[in-house]
XYZ file of C-alpha atoms in Angstrom:
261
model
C 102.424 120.792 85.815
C 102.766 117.989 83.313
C 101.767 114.532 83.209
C 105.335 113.820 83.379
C 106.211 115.312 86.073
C 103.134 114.362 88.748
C 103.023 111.386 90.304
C 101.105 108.156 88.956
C 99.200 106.279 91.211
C 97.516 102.502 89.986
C 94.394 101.315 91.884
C 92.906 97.851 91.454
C 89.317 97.569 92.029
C 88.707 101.213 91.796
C 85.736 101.836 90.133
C 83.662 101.412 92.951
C 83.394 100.961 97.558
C 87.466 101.568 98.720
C 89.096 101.960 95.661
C 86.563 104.272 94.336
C 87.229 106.521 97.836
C 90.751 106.261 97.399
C 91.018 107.096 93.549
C 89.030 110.083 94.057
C 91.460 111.431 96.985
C 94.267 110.859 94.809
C 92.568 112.648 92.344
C 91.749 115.316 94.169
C 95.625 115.897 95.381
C 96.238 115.774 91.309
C 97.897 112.872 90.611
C 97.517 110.811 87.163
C 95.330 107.801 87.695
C 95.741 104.725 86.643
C 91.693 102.551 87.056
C 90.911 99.214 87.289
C 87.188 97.813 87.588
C 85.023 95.286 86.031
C 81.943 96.997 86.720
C 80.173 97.467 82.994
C 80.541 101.082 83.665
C 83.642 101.475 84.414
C 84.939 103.884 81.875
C 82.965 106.829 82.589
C 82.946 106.174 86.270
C 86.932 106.751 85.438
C 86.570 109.646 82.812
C 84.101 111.280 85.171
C 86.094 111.287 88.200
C 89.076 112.801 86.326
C 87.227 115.216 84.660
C 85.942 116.252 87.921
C 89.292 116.824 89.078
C 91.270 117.556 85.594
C 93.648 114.828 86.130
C 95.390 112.710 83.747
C 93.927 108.776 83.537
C 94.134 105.368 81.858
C 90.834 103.052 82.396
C 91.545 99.150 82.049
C 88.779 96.269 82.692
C 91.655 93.877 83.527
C 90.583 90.757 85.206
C 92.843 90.487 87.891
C 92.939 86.691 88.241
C 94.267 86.752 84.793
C 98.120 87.317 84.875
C 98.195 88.077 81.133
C 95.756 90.887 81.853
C 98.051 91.918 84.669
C 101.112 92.224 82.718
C 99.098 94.464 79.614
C 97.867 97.008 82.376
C 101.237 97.368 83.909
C 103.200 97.568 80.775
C 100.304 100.308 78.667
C 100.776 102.233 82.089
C 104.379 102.230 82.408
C 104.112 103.084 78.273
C 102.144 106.031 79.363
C 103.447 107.308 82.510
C 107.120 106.095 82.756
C 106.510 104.644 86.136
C 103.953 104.015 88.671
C 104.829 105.724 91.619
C 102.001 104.231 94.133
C 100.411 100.992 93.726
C 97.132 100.566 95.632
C 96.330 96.553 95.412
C 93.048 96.887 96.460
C 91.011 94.598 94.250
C 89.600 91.325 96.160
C 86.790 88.890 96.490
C 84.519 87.013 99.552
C 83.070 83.539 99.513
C 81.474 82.066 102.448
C 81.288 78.681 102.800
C 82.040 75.422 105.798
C 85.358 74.130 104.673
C 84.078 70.700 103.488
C 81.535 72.269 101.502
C 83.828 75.112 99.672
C 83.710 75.104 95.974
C 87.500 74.706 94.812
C 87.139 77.064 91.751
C 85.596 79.925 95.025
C 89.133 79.098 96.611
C 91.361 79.131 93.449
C 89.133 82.617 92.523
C 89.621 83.860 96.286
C 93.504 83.405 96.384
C 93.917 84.544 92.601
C 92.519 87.788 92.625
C 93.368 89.183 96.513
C 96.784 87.537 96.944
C 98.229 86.384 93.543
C 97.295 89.710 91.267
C 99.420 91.535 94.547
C 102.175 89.534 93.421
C 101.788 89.900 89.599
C 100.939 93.516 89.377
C 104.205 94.442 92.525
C 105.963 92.714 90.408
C 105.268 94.026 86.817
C 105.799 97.582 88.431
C 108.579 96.837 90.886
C 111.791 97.450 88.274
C 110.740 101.145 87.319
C 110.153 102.042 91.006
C 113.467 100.164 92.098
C 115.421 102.272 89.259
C 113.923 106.007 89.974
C 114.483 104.674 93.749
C 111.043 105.636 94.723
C 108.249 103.614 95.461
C 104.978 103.183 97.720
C 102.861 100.083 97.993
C 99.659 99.490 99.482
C 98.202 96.362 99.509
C 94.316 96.646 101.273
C 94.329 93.458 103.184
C 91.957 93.034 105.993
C 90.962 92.310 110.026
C 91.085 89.304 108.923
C 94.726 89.205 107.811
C 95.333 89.583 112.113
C 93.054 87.420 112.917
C 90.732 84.467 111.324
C 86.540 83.811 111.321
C 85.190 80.438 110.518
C 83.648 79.728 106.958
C 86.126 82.157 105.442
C 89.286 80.026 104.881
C 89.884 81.018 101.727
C 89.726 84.504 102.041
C 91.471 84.578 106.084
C 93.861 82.768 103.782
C 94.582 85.078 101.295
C 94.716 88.073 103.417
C 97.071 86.913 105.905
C 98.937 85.898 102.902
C 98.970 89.373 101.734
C 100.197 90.620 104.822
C 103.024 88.367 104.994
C 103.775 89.406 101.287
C 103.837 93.041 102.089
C 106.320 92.599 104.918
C 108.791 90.717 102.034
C 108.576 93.568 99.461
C 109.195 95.913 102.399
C 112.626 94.355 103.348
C 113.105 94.322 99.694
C 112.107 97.361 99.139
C 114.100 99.560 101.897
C 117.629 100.110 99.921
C 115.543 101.398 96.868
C 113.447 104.080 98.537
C 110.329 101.707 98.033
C 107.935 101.049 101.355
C 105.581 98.287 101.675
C 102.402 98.368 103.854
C 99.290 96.625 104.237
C 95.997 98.360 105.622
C 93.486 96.467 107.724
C 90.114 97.430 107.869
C 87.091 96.163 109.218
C 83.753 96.121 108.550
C 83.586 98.757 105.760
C 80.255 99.947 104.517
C 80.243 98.927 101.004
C 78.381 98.104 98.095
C 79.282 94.636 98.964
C 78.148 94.695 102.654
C 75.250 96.532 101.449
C 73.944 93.474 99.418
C 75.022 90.859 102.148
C 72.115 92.302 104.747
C 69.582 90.896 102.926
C 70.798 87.269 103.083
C 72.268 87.732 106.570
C 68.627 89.136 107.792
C 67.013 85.588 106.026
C 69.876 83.427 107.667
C 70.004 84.388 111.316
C 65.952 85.508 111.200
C 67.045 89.376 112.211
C 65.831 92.571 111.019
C 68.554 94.945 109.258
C 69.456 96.585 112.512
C 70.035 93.125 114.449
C 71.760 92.241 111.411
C 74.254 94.885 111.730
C 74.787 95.122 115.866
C 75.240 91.155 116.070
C 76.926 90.301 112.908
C 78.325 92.563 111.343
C 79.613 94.733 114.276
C 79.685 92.246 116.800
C 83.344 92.428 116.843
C 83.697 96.121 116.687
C 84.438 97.924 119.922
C 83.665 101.081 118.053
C 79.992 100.037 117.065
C 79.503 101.671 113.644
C 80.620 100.775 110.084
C 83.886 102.146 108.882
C 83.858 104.651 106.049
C 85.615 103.973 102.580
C 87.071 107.822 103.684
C 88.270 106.892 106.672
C 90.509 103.753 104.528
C 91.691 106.329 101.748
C 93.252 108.561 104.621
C 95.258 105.326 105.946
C 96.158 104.967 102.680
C 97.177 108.510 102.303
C 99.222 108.840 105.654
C 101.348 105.595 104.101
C 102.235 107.148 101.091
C 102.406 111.773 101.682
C 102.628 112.038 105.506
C 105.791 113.139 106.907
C 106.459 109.271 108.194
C 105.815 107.594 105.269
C 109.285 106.983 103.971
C 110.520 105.056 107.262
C 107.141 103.344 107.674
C 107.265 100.541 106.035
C 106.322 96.635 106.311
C 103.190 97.613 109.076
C 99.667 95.841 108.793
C 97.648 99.039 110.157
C 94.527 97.789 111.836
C 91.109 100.291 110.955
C 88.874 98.223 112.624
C 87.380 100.150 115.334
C 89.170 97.738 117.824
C 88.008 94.236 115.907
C 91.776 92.851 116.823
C 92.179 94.509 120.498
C 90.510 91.552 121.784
């Protein structure tokens, strides 16, 4: 099958933790991928994973607060591919910080690259989907676009924003064959949790496993980390299952029960 005729999936942030999981699903199922990552090796993480899986790919260090940057990706993709047929917004940053003490450029970086490169990239990609009349978005939000933590405004902020975002582009969306979810995970073990342990063990005084049965998972009724797998399947029922195109709109909760209480 050609390039032309599989379908083209773009995934911010996918060079490494979620998006890495869900690019190499994707990849596996033989679509054409479409990276983003700022990690300095970025470009062979790409080229590797689609030689792995002979796929088709583009590879773009786009800095996603940067709307310019935005607009180049989308428009050297749609140049390649003719459209994007999934868009995984997946990209997004954490800053922890008391309210009165949080750095405005943190905030302005926090809403930027989770909430307003969502909006930018939908949008750059939104007038190809609307005219083939197929479309699926994902936008990887968070627990905590349900429900809010202290010393997190900015990100609570943006991810609730996010969700309410995905819920517009769904009623949008609906006439054009284009769905609109958001996926809501919890505690994900990630690079990026990874390297929080250490400060978390020196903050509260805890060793690594105290660290990660009373912060961490605290909130978790299921008391284990969730797996970047277990995101990329929620992402995959939303976009191949048999309900995915009258599914549309949902914030689907994968937080081992984080937001049943």
């Amino acid at each position: 099958m050609s390039s032309a005729t599989k379908r083209t999936v773009l995934i911010t942030g996918s060079t490494s933790g979620i998006g890495m999981a869900i690019a190499r699903m994707y990849a596996q199922k033989g679509y054409n991928i479409i990276f983003n990552g700022l990690e300095p090796n970025g470009v062979e993480i790409a080229a590797g994973i689609a030689a792995e899986f002979g796929i088709d790919h583009l590879f773009f260090p786009a800095n996603m607060a940067d709307p310019a940057q935005i607009s180049d990706m989308a428009a050297h993709s749609l140049e390649r591919f003719g459209v994007v047929d999934i868009l995984i917004n997946n990209a997004g940053i954490q800053f922890v910080s008391p309210v009165e003490d949080f750095p405005d450029a943190k905030w302005d970086a926090i809403i930027d690259i989770n909430l307003n490169a969502a909006f930018h990239m939908t949008k750059a990609l939104w007038p190809a989907m609307k005219a083939q009349k197929f479309g699926r978005i994902i936008n990887i939000a968070s627990a905590h676009g349900l429900i809010a933590s202290p010393f997190k405004s900015a990100y609570v902020s943006s991810k609730f924003g996010i969700v309410g975002f995905t819920k517009t582009m769904a009623l949008e969306g609906g006439e054009f064959g284009i769905t609109a979810n958001a996926v809501c995970p919890g505690y994900v073990f990630t690079p990026i949790v990874e390297n929080q342990i250490p400060d978390q063990m020196k903050a509260h005084n805890m060793t690594r496993e105290e660290v990660i049965e009373k912060v961490f998972l605290k909130e978790h009724a299921v008391k284990e980390f969730i797996t970047v797998e277990a995101i990329a399947e929620s992402v995959l029922f939303l976009t191949e299952s048999a309900a995915a195109s009258v599914t549309t709109g949902i914030a689907l909760s994968v937080d081992a029960g984080w937001t049943a209480h």
